[in-house]
Tab-separated table of C-alpha atoms (C1' of nucleotides) in Angstrom:
chain	number	residue	atom	x	y	z
A	1	MET	CA	65.598	189.828	103.149
A	2	ASN	CA	66.196	192.937	100.837
A	3	LYS	CA	69.345	194.711	100.582
A	4	THR	CA	67.972	198.256	101.158
A	5	ARG	CA	66.201	197.254	104.365
A	6	LYS	CA	69.067	196.182	106.446
A	7	GLU	CA	71.072	199.296	106.153
A	8	ILE	CA	68.541	201.552	107.519
A	9	PRO	CA	69.366	202.303	111.193
A	10	VAL	CA	66.693	200.938	113.699
A	11	ASN	CA	65.737	204.581	115.175
A	12	THR	CA	65.536	205.973	111.945
A	13	LEU	CA	62.906	203.157	110.845
A	14	GLU	CA	60.930	204.136	113.939
A	15	ARG	CA	60.899	207.574	113.089
A	16	MET	CA	59.583	206.762	109.489
A	17	VAL	CA	56.305	205.444	110.538
A	18	LYS	CA	56.145	209.024	112.247
A	19	TYR	CA	56.929	210.483	108.795
A	20	ARG	CA	54.480	208.322	107.110
A	21	ARG	CA	51.829	210.113	109.173
A	22	ILE	CA	52.934	213.206	109.116
A	23	LEU	CA	53.106	213.103	104.980
A	24	ASP	CA	49.729	211.836	104.979
A	25	ASN	CA	48.206	214.574	106.828
A	26	TYR	CA	50.352	217.018	105.082
A	27	ALA	CA	49.320	215.764	101.647
A	28	ALA	CA	45.628	215.959	102.635
A	29	ASP	CA	45.956	219.646	103.026
A	30	GLY	CA	47.267	219.433	99.007
A	31	LYS	CA	50.512	220.460	99.829
A	32	THR	CA	53.129	218.928	97.317
A	33	ILE	CA	56.558	219.922	98.610
A	34	ILE	CA	58.043	220.249	102.053
A	35	TYR	CA	61.318	221.288	103.548
A	36	SER	CA	63.355	219.403	106.094
A	37	HIS	CA	62.776	222.209	108.730
A	38	GLU	CA	59.109	222.283	108.251
A	39	MET	CA	59.139	218.425	108.513
A	40	ALA	CA	61.223	218.604	111.381
A	41	LYS	CA	59.022	221.044	113.352
A	42	LEU	CA	56.089	218.550	112.797
A	43	ALA	CA	58.211	215.678	114.005
A	44	GLY	CA	59.790	217.141	116.756
A	45	ASN	CA	63.224	216.460	115.744
A	46	THR	CA	66.113	218.407	114.024
A	47	PRO	CA	66.280	219.205	110.267
A	48	SER	CA	69.601	217.397	109.934
A	49	GLN	CA	68.608	214.393	111.495
A	50	MET	CA	65.160	214.618	108.780
A	51	ARG	CA	67.785	214.714	106.135
A	52	ARG	CA	69.707	211.824	107.188
A	53	ASP	CA	66.545	210.109	107.756
A	54	LEU	CA	65.496	210.696	104.305
A	55	MET	CA	68.493	209.707	102.881
A	56	SER	CA	68.315	206.309	104.473
A	57	CYS	CA	65.028	205.681	102.881
A	58	GLY	CA	66.546	206.953	99.200
A	59	CYS	CA	64.293	210.314	99.605
A	60	ALA	CA	66.375	212.924	97.573
A	61	GLY	CA	65.226	216.757	97.838
A	62	SER	CA	66.332	219.122	95.661
A	63	THR	CA	68.337	222.338	96.659
A	64	ARG	CA	66.211	225.144	97.358
A	65	ALA	CA	62.899	223.410	96.664
A	66	GLY	CA	62.516	220.871	99.030
A	67	TYR	CA	61.132	217.543	99.103
A	68	ASN	CA	58.272	216.289	96.956
A	69	VAL	CA	55.881	215.061	99.177
A	70	GLN	CA	54.529	212.581	96.875
A	71	GLU	CA	57.926	210.771	96.114
A	72	MET	CA	58.554	210.675	99.888
A	73	GLN	CA	55.498	208.815	100.678
A	74	THR	CA	56.164	206.251	97.719
A	75	ASN	CA	59.674	205.670	99.096
A	76	ILE	CA	58.444	205.582	102.585
A	77	LYS	CA	56.066	203.012	101.959
A	78	SER	CA	58.386	201.021	100.077
A	79	VAL	CA	60.829	200.928	102.594
A	80	LEU	CA	58.423	199.823	105.499
A	81	GLY	CA	57.313	197.000	102.913
A	82	TYR	CA	53.574	198.303	102.165
A	83	SER	CA	53.047	195.901	99.439
A	84	GLU	CA	52.649	192.633	101.279
A	85	THR	CA	50.053	192.668	104.179
A	86	LYS	CA	50.715	190.852	107.364
A	87	GLN	CA	47.995	188.718	108.876
A	88	THR	CA	47.834	189.120	112.526
A	89	ILE	CA	45.540	188.120	115.960
A	90	LEU	CA	45.007	189.638	118.938
A	91	VAL	CA	44.462	187.668	122.362
A	92	GLY	CA	42.982	189.134	125.243
A	93	VAL	CA	39.944	191.039	124.567
A	94	GLY	CA	39.495	193.291	127.823
A	95	ASN	CA	39.767	196.923	127.928
A	96	LEU	CA	43.132	197.257	126.265
A	97	GLY	CA	42.446	194.673	123.869
A	98	LYS	CA	39.165	196.297	122.925
A	99	ALA	CA	41.108	199.698	122.653
A	100	ILE	CA	44.041	198.251	120.348
A	101	LEU	CA	41.215	196.808	118.145
A	102	SER	CA	39.937	200.135	117.335
A	103	TYR	CA	43.153	201.698	117.050
A	104	PHE	CA	44.022	199.112	113.990
A	105	SER	CA	40.701	198.642	112.582
A	106	PHE	CA	41.651	202.165	110.642
A	107	ARG	CA	45.223	203.293	111.138
A	108	VAL	CA	47.594	200.403	110.510
A	109	PRO	CA	47.901	199.884	106.273
A	110	ARG	CA	49.965	196.930	105.995
A	111	VAL	CA	48.935	195.144	109.508
A	112	GLN	CA	45.262	193.397	109.119
A	113	VAL	CA	43.920	192.089	112.502
A	114	VAL	CA	42.097	188.925	111.071
A	115	ALA	CA	40.638	187.575	114.386
A	116	ALA	CA	40.737	187.840	118.306
A	117	PHE	CA	40.476	185.637	120.953
A	118	ASP	CA	39.458	185.224	124.654
A	119	VAL	CA	38.749	182.564	127.063
A	120	MET	CA	35.908	184.410	128.846
A	121	PRO	CA	32.616	183.277	127.258
A	122	HIS	CA	30.870	186.297	127.595
A	123	ARG	CA	33.445	187.924	124.998
A	124	ILE	CA	33.360	185.123	122.382
A	125	ASP	CA	31.598	185.550	118.993
A	126	ARG	CA	30.958	189.310	119.601
A	127	VAL	CA	32.497	191.615	116.899
A	128	ILE	CA	34.893	194.867	118.297
A	129	SER	CA	35.558	197.304	115.798
A	130	GLY	CA	35.017	194.977	112.979
A	131	THR	CA	37.348	192.139	114.509
A	132	ARG	CA	35.213	189.042	115.558
A	133	CYS	CA	36.150	187.480	119.116
A	134	HIS	CA	36.842	183.705	119.014
A	135	ASP	CA	37.217	180.883	121.542
A	136	ILE	CA	41.011	180.610	122.491
A	137	LYS	CA	40.424	176.785	121.694
A	138	GLU	CA	40.144	177.735	117.809
A	139	MET	CA	43.553	179.707	118.077
A	140	GLU	CA	45.807	177.231	116.410
A	141	THR	CA	43.461	176.452	113.475
A	142	ILE	CA	42.650	179.960	112.717
A	143	ILE	CA	46.606	180.823	112.766
A	144	LYS	CA	47.398	178.033	110.044
A	145	GLU	CA	44.238	178.726	107.948
A	146	GLN	CA	44.710	182.125	107.365
A	147	SER	CA	48.527	182.058	107.467
A	148	VAL	CA	48.665	184.668	110.535
A	149	THR	CA	52.233	185.783	111.550
A	150	LEU	CA	51.830	188.449	113.969
A	151	GLY	CA	50.200	188.216	117.309
A	152	ILE	CA	49.362	191.065	119.900
A	153	ILE	CA	49.388	189.840	123.611
A	154	THR	CA	47.113	191.679	125.637
A	155	VAL	CA	46.230	189.162	128.405
A	156	PRO	CA	47.199	189.385	131.996
A	157	ARG	CA	50.869	189.201	133.101
A	158	GLU	CA	50.369	185.506	134.455
A	159	GLU	CA	49.206	183.940	131.320
A	160	ALA	CA	51.495	185.735	128.643
A	161	GLN	CA	54.384	183.292	128.554
A	162	ALA	CA	52.085	180.421	127.945
A	163	LEU	CA	50.253	182.371	125.390
A	164	ALA	CA	53.231	183.136	123.723
A	165	ASP	CA	54.601	179.358	123.643
A	166	ARG	CA	51.420	178.815	122.013
A	167	LEU	CA	51.413	181.262	119.625
A	168	VAL	CA	55.050	180.187	118.745
A	169	ALA	CA	54.579	176.998	118.325
A	170	ALA	CA	51.473	177.664	116.067
A	171	GLY	CA	53.720	179.604	113.914
A	172	ILE	CA	53.941	183.058	115.005
A	173	VAL	CA	57.095	184.809	114.181
A	174	GLY	CA	56.389	188.599	115.503
A	175	ILE	CA	54.817	189.409	118.749
A	176	LEU	CA	53.746	192.367	120.411
A	177	ASN	CA	53.738	192.159	123.996
A	178	PHE	CA	51.547	194.372	126.435
A	179	ALA	CA	52.250	192.137	129.365
A	180	PRO	CA	54.902	193.312	131.843
A	181	VAL	CA	56.855	190.312	131.379
A	182	THR	CA	59.922	189.566	129.693
A	183	LEU	CA	59.118	186.589	127.171
A	184	ASP	CA	61.444	183.888	126.862
A	185	LEU	CA	61.155	182.743	123.110
A	186	PRO	CA	63.413	181.212	120.309
A	187	ASP	CA	65.716	183.544	118.581
A	188	HIS	CA	63.589	183.488	115.240
A	189	VAL	CA	60.941	185.401	117.006
A	190	TYR	CA	60.693	189.253	117.055
A	191	VAL	CA	59.412	190.568	120.189
A	192	GLU	CA	58.484	194.147	120.815
A	193	ASN	CA	57.211	195.158	124.546
A	194	MET	CA	55.159	197.945	125.087
A	195	ASP	CA	55.944	198.694	128.582
A	196	ILE	CA	53.266	201.309	129.958
A	197	THR	CA	54.838	201.251	133.342
A	198	MET	CA	58.352	201.960	132.171
A	199	LYS	CA	57.376	205.019	130.301
A	200	ILE	CA	55.326	206.709	132.731
A	201	GLU	CA	58.129	206.139	135.382
A	202	LYS	CA	60.744	207.538	132.901
A	203	ILE	CA	58.420	210.466	132.883
A	204	ALA	CA	58.042	210.604	136.639
A	205	PHE	CA	62.041	210.790	136.659
A	206	TYR	CA	62.925	213.343	133.885
A	207	SER	CA	59.993	215.794	134.263
A	208	GLY	CA	60.758	218.848	136.329
A	209	GLU	CA	64.275	218.342	135.594
A	210	LYS	CA	64.869	220.739	132.737
B	1	MET	CA	68.505	217.626	140.412
B	2	ASN	CA	70.462	214.857	142.049
B	3	LYS	CA	73.968	214.210	140.833
B	4	THR	CA	73.627	210.526	140.640
B	5	ARG	CA	70.684	210.923	138.589
B	6	LYS	CA	72.316	212.520	135.675
B	7	GLU	CA	74.834	210.286	135.044
B	8	ILE	CA	72.716	207.151	134.025
B	9	PRO	CA	72.284	206.540	130.440
B	10	VAL	CA	68.964	206.917	129.098
B	11	ASN	CA	68.731	203.056	128.203
B	12	THR	CA	69.897	201.916	131.294
B	13	LEU	CA	67.336	203.783	133.290
B	14	GLU	CA	64.537	202.337	131.025
B	15	ARG	CA	65.692	198.894	131.955
B	16	MET	CA	65.673	199.806	135.388
B	17	VAL	CA	62.174	199.731	135.639
B	18	LYS	CA	62.227	196.306	134.259
B	19	TYR	CA	65.009	195.211	136.718
B	20	ARG	CA	62.736	196.537	139.690
B	21	ARG	CA	59.964	194.280	138.355
B	22	ILE	CA	61.980	191.132	138.173
B	23	LEU	CA	63.775	191.497	141.273
B	24	ASP	CA	60.101	192.010	143.273
B	25	ASN	CA	59.173	188.760	141.651
B	26	TYR	CA	62.548	186.964	142.613
B	27	ALA	CA	62.552	188.197	146.089
B	28	ALA	CA	58.888	187.040	146.582
B	29	ASP	CA	60.214	183.368	145.923
B	30	GLY	CA	62.749	184.277	149.025
B	31	LYS	CA	65.796	184.175	147.237
B	32	THR	CA	68.478	186.750	148.512
B	33	ILE	CA	71.220	186.765	146.041
B	34	ILE	CA	71.245	186.684	142.279
B	35	TYR	CA	74.047	186.584	139.489
B	36	SER	CA	74.502	188.798	136.818
B	37	HIS	CA	73.801	186.074	134.320
B	38	GLU	CA	70.354	184.922	135.899
B	39	MET	CA	69.397	188.373	136.021
B	40	ALA	CA	70.338	188.815	132.236
B	41	LYS	CA	68.128	185.820	131.354
B	42	LEU	CA	65.341	186.981	133.215
B	43	ALA	CA	65.434	190.308	131.492
B	44	GLY	CA	66.366	189.111	128.341
B	45	ASN	CA	70.007	190.993	127.980
B	46	THR	CA	73.602	189.783	128.458
B	47	PRO	CA	75.409	189.617	131.689
B	48	SER	CA	77.951	192.253	130.809
B	49	GLN	CA	75.143	194.791	130.140
B	50	MET	CA	73.352	193.736	133.324
B	51	ARG	CA	76.786	194.561	135.105
B	52	ARG	CA	77.004	197.743	133.747
B	53	ASP	CA	73.494	198.764	134.321
B	54	LEU	CA	73.986	197.808	137.887
B	55	MET	CA	77.203	199.677	138.222
B	56	SER	CA	75.311	202.586	137.059
B	57	CYS	CA	72.966	202.511	140.107
B	58	GLY	CA	75.320	202.037	142.448
B	59	CYS	CA	74.935	198.236	142.852
B	60	ALA	CA	77.950	196.502	144.072
B	61	GLY	CA	77.994	192.718	143.765
B	62	SER	CA	80.542	190.553	145.521
B	63	THR	CA	82.823	188.160	143.216
B	64	ARG	CA	81.524	184.482	143.025
B	65	ALA	CA	78.419	185.516	145.391
B	66	GLY	CA	76.674	187.722	143.123
B	67	TYR	CA	74.439	190.491	144.029
B	68	ASN	CA	72.344	191.153	147.035
B	69	VAL	CA	68.852	191.133	146.137
B	70	GLN	CA	67.506	193.632	148.705
B	71	GLU	CA	70.377	196.079	148.510
B	72	MET	CA	69.915	196.200	144.666
B	73	GLN	CA	66.040	196.799	145.058
B	74	THR	CA	67.057	199.303	147.535
B	75	ASN	CA	69.366	201.047	145.382
B	76	ILE	CA	67.051	201.107	142.324
B	77	LYS	CA	64.082	202.309	144.069
B	78	SER	CA	66.482	205.273	145.649
B	79	VAL	CA	67.785	206.025	141.638
B	80	LEU	CA	63.880	206.072	140.238
B	81	GLY	CA	63.248	208.251	143.105
B	82	TYR	CA	60.643	206.061	144.966
B	83	SER	CA	60.647	208.185	147.808
B	84	GLU	CA	58.639	211.070	146.739
B	85	THR	CA	55.102	210.144	144.944
B	86	LYS	CA	53.760	212.079	141.626
B	87	GLN	CA	50.459	212.797	141.433
B	88	THR	CA	48.877	212.259	138.154
B	89	ILE	CA	45.843	212.345	136.248
B	90	LEU	CA	44.487	210.912	133.120
B	91	VAL	CA	42.368	212.306	130.405
B	92	GLY	CA	39.851	210.338	128.244
B	93	VAL	CA	38.131	207.139	129.925
B	94	GLY	CA	37.448	205.105	126.731
B	95	ASN	CA	38.585	201.628	126.676
B	96	LEU	CA	42.541	202.610	126.494
B	97	GLY	CA	42.122	205.227	129.574
B	98	LYS	CA	40.035	202.538	131.218
B	99	ALA	CA	42.795	199.650	130.433
B	100	ILE	CA	45.363	202.078	132.010
B	101	LEU	CA	43.379	203.036	134.876
B	102	SER	CA	43.668	199.260	135.929
B	103	TYR	CA	46.943	198.999	134.996
B	104	PHE	CA	48.136	201.774	137.403
B	105	SER	CA	46.137	201.179	140.427
B	106	PHE	CA	48.054	198.360	141.491
B	107	ARG	CA	51.445	198.339	139.559
B	108	VAL	CA	53.261	201.817	139.669
B	109	PRO	CA	54.537	202.512	143.064
B	110	ARG	CA	55.622	206.437	142.917
B	111	VAL	CA	53.035	207.286	140.320
B	112	GLN	CA	49.481	208.136	142.059
B	113	VAL	CA	46.428	208.588	139.693
B	114	VAL	CA	44.349	211.056	141.652
B	115	ALA	CA	41.468	211.641	139.129
B	116	ALA	CA	40.522	210.806	135.635
B	117	PHE	CA	38.491	213.231	133.111
B	118	ASP	CA	36.342	212.763	130.251
B	119	VAL	CA	33.701	215.067	128.113
B	120	MET	CA	30.948	212.174	127.826
B	121	PRO	CA	28.027	212.516	130.689
B	122	HIS	CA	27.786	208.918	131.010
B	123	ARG	CA	31.272	208.670	132.185
B	124	ILE	CA	31.477	211.192	134.675
B	125	ASP	CA	31.227	210.358	138.470
B	126	ARG	CA	31.832	206.528	137.572
B	127	VAL	CA	34.843	205.147	139.414
B	128	ILE	CA	37.124	202.911	137.315
B	129	SER	CA	39.661	200.975	138.937
B	130	GLY	CA	39.611	202.980	142.259
B	131	THR	CA	39.804	206.300	139.862
B	132	ARG	CA	36.836	208.458	139.953
B	133	CYS	CA	36.377	210.384	136.437
B	134	HIS	CA	35.564	213.849	136.651
B	135	ASP	CA	33.851	216.439	134.050
B	136	ILE	CA	36.977	217.642	132.575
B	137	LYS	CA	35.583	221.237	133.229
B	138	GLU	CA	36.807	220.798	136.693
B	139	MET	CA	40.389	219.562	135.442
B	140	GLU	CA	42.382	222.689	136.055
B	141	THR	CA	40.871	223.394	139.665
B	142	ILE	CA	41.869	219.605	140.718
B	143	ILE	CA	45.060	219.727	139.040
B	144	LYS	CA	45.929	222.744	141.304
B	145	GLU	CA	44.233	221.590	144.415
B	146	GLN	CA	46.015	218.198	144.372
B	147	SER	CA	49.337	219.540	142.841
B	148	VAL	CA	49.205	217.474	139.932
B	149	THR	CA	52.183	217.343	137.964
B	150	LEU	CA	51.761	214.504	135.369
B	151	GLY	CA	49.121	213.847	132.944
B	152	ILE	CA	48.190	210.707	130.809
B	153	ILE	CA	46.481	211.502	127.305
B	154	THR	CA	43.975	208.858	126.375
B	155	VAL	CA	41.853	211.170	123.993
B	156	PRO	CA	41.413	210.977	120.182
B	157	ARG	CA	44.135	212.395	117.879
B	158	GLU	CA	42.377	215.345	117.027
B	159	GLU	CA	41.687	216.595	120.542
B	160	ALA	CA	45.251	215.836	122.047
B	161	GLN	CA	46.798	218.905	121.136
B	162	ALA	CA	44.459	221.176	122.347
B	163	LEU	CA	44.110	219.199	125.535
B	164	ALA	CA	48.162	219.263	126.153
B	165	ASP	CA	47.956	222.788	125.926
B	166	ARG	CA	45.425	223.063	128.615
B	167	LEU	CA	47.196	220.766	131.046
B	168	VAL	CA	50.629	222.626	130.432
B	169	ALA	CA	48.785	225.853	131.332
B	170	ALA	CA	47.564	224.199	134.417
B	171	GLY	CA	50.925	223.384	135.537
B	172	ILE	CA	51.850	219.662	134.101
B	173	VAL	CA	55.331	219.389	133.449
B	174	GLY	CA	55.437	215.483	132.462
B	175	ILE	CA	53.009	213.698	129.778
B	176	LEU	CA	52.455	210.378	128.533
B	177	ASN	CA	50.943	210.728	125.062
B	178	PHE	CA	48.750	207.806	123.571
B	179	ALA	CA	47.493	209.810	120.631
B	180	PRO	CA	49.562	209.335	117.353
B	181	VAL	CA	50.373	212.890	117.243
B	182	THR	CA	53.467	214.998	117.616
B	183	LEU	CA	52.743	217.336	120.497
B	184	ASP	CA	54.107	220.764	120.183
B	185	LEU	CA	54.785	222.073	123.758
B	186	PRO	CA	56.991	224.328	125.627
B	187	ASP	CA	60.789	222.798	126.471
B	188	HIS	CA	60.317	222.605	130.175
B	189	VAL	CA	57.541	219.734	129.637
B	190	TYR	CA	58.472	216.290	129.209
B	191	VAL	CA	56.695	214.348	126.724
B	192	GLU	CA	56.642	210.470	125.933
B	193	ASN	CA	54.554	208.842	123.444
B	194	MET	CA	53.300	205.330	123.455
B	195	ASP	CA	52.978	204.888	119.664
B	196	ILE	CA	51.230	201.553	119.222
B	197	THR	CA	51.321	201.951	115.577
B	198	MET	CA	54.739	202.387	115.361
B	199	LYS	CA	55.666	199.188	117.393
B	200	ILE	CA	53.667	196.943	115.325
B	201	GLU	CA	54.712	197.996	112.098
B	202	LYS	CA	58.288	197.497	113.522
B	203	ILE	CA	57.167	194.196	114.194
B	204	ALA	CA	55.781	193.530	110.512
B	205	PHE	CA	59.146	194.695	109.367
B	206	TYR	CA	61.784	193.002	111.342
B	207	SER	CA	59.667	189.657	111.951
B	208	GLY	CA	60.785	186.617	109.677
B	209	GLU	CA	63.990	187.980	109.000
B	210	LYS	CA	66.039	186.415	111.297
C	1	DC	C1'	73.540	237.629	84.097
C	2	DG	C1'	75.363	238.112	88.312
C	3	DT	C1'	74.620	238.312	93.301
C	4	DG	C1'	72.526	237.169	97.769
C	5	DT	C1'	69.984	233.710	99.956
C	6	DT	C1'	67.960	229.475	101.220
C	7	DC	C1'	67.962	224.875	100.597
C	8	DT	C1'	70.115	219.939	100.321
C	9	DG	C1'	73.398	216.345	100.881
C	10	DT	C1'	77.301	214.495	103.463
C	11	DG	C1'	82.068	213.799	105.308
C	12	DA	C1'	83.444	214.160	109.817
C	13	DA	C1'	83.363	214.797	114.531
C	14	DA	C1'	81.222	214.099	118.884
C	15	DA	C1'	78.266	211.634	121.960
C	16	DG	C1'	76.034	207.828	123.515
C	17	DT	C1'	75.716	202.638	123.966
C	18	DT	C1'	76.969	197.751	123.925
C	19	DT	C1'	80.262	194.223	123.723
C	20	DC	C1'	84.629	191.900	124.770
C	21	DA	C1'	88.148	190.025	127.445
C	22	DC	C1'	90.443	189.786	131.387
C	23	DA	C1'	92.470	190.620	136.101
C	24	DA	C1'	91.199	190.413	140.714
C	25	DA	C1'	88.220	188.399	144.208
C	26	DA	C1'	86.072	184.824	146.697
C	27	DT	C1'	84.569	180.139	147.235
C	28	DG	C1'	84.439	175.154	147.787
C	29	DG	C1'	87.043	170.876	147.540
C	30	DC	C1'	90.762	168.175	148.466
D	1	DG	C1'	96.558	175.784	152.542
D	2	DC	C1'	96.679	175.699	147.620
D	3	DC	C1'	94.506	175.144	143.571
D	4	DA	C1'	90.681	175.242	140.095
D	5	DT	C1'	86.156	177.565	139.336
D	6	DT	C1'	83.363	180.669	139.097
D	7	DT	C1'	81.839	185.666	139.138
D	8	DT	C1'	82.429	190.550	139.397
D	9	DG	C1'	84.344	195.273	137.710
D	10	DT	C1'	85.995	197.826	134.152
D	11	DG	C1'	89.187	199.520	130.742
D	12	DA	C1'	89.147	199.366	126.236
D	13	DA	C1'	87.438	198.458	121.497
D	14	DA	C1'	83.555	198.224	118.398
D	15	DC	C1'	79.357	199.837	117.256
D	16	DT	C1'	75.315	203.194	116.398
D	17	DT	C1'	72.993	207.252	116.471
D	18	DT	C1'	73.103	212.495	116.775
D	19	DT	C1'	75.003	216.617	115.216
D	20	DC	C1'	78.056	219.997	113.208
D	21	DA	C1'	79.562	222.550	109.638
D	22	DC	C1'	79.781	223.712	105.123
D	23	DA	C1'	80.402	223.079	99.782
D	24	DG	C1'	77.470	222.968	96.061
D	25	DA	C1'	72.945	223.413	93.726
D	26	DA	C1'	68.679	226.383	92.869
D	27	DC	C1'	65.816	230.148	92.835
D	28	DA	C1'	64.520	235.248	93.317
D	29	DC	C1'	65.451	239.390	91.831
D	30	DG	C1'	67.599	243.104	89.976
DNA sequence: CGTGTTCTGTGAAAAGTTTCACAAAATGGC
DNA sequence: GCCATTTTGTGAAACTTTTCACAGAACACG
């Protein structure tokens, strides 16, 4: 799509989101410059990795004077594509779904959750953290009407694949999947899995070994 | 700790958890052997990566006859350390905390959530998915009494660092952090962050580009 | 205006991970 | 029992990511 984008290493991109957050807080304190070692401390990595990452997004610091916070913010936001907003829906308004709705309502700039869906009658037509929950029957209609491109799946495992198929058929091209299954979808759909189980097992594995 | 463990690449380890899940389902269908390409299909990766990963955990297949499912299950469980159970607590019983409690109550074999904690009086002494929520004042006591080593943080961002410090002071050595901050903790503590924001921004970035 | 110090930017090495490609083994059909 | 086929196991190549190490720029201070 954009030349610059393609060149950014995946891992760097993941960290970039974190950097944006750090810089927002840092700037809120009225600070205007920051050194790579300060940022590394805040981000939990090394100064030299910070500098590489900043290079990737076209941030130039100046020797001895560090990096200009505002310029970095602008660059990072431009790299992450903050100029365009992506319409998003969430399906499955259980505890997890609700938690995520409250998360997104005020924290993710470029992603707008336009609607939520569920099958349970008692959830339908309620508004959670500013997002209305609709009957899942209306899903395809709303996706089309509002040009929704991203979907968040927070339904039980058994229902995830069928739901994902429906989302893709309706035109969704990016999915955040919280169900513990591997979704089998066409190549043009970008899927990320949030595997809570995996993370906790990883901690169980590595903790107490250092 | 264990010689075999150290040699397993991090990424392979992450996938191992997924493999366990896949094999559990696969075995439940009464199947006893599986080929690397079948498993790759189920796991969403390539046959050759599968074979490498299986090598790392000491699984040997036999030419033309594939891998023995039960043997793989045993090996993976032994690599992941399923013989010992780790005591875990969760702090912050909001929507996210509740969602995670229901997740863990029946899905993660080696990790046992022994207690939850919150500050809100209306949450205290309630039982969520089999786990009792206690007053956070009792936290240190329960950690010590029950030899808890892992902690899951699902409190608001502002409270996360102070909470993490308390957990570490009480003896916790592994933390799963859902708050969108970088925790600053001693080296001996293993921390994993679940950064929901990051994942959705990543999807927004990559989707629609393939 | 010169010297010492503290930064950045970056080539190059190192470390980590995935993919390729093919030999060797096992199976089934004939 | 032999040939064609399928599948594993694995060296080696390719690729990705991190770390090292240091030249050069900028500033502070005398």
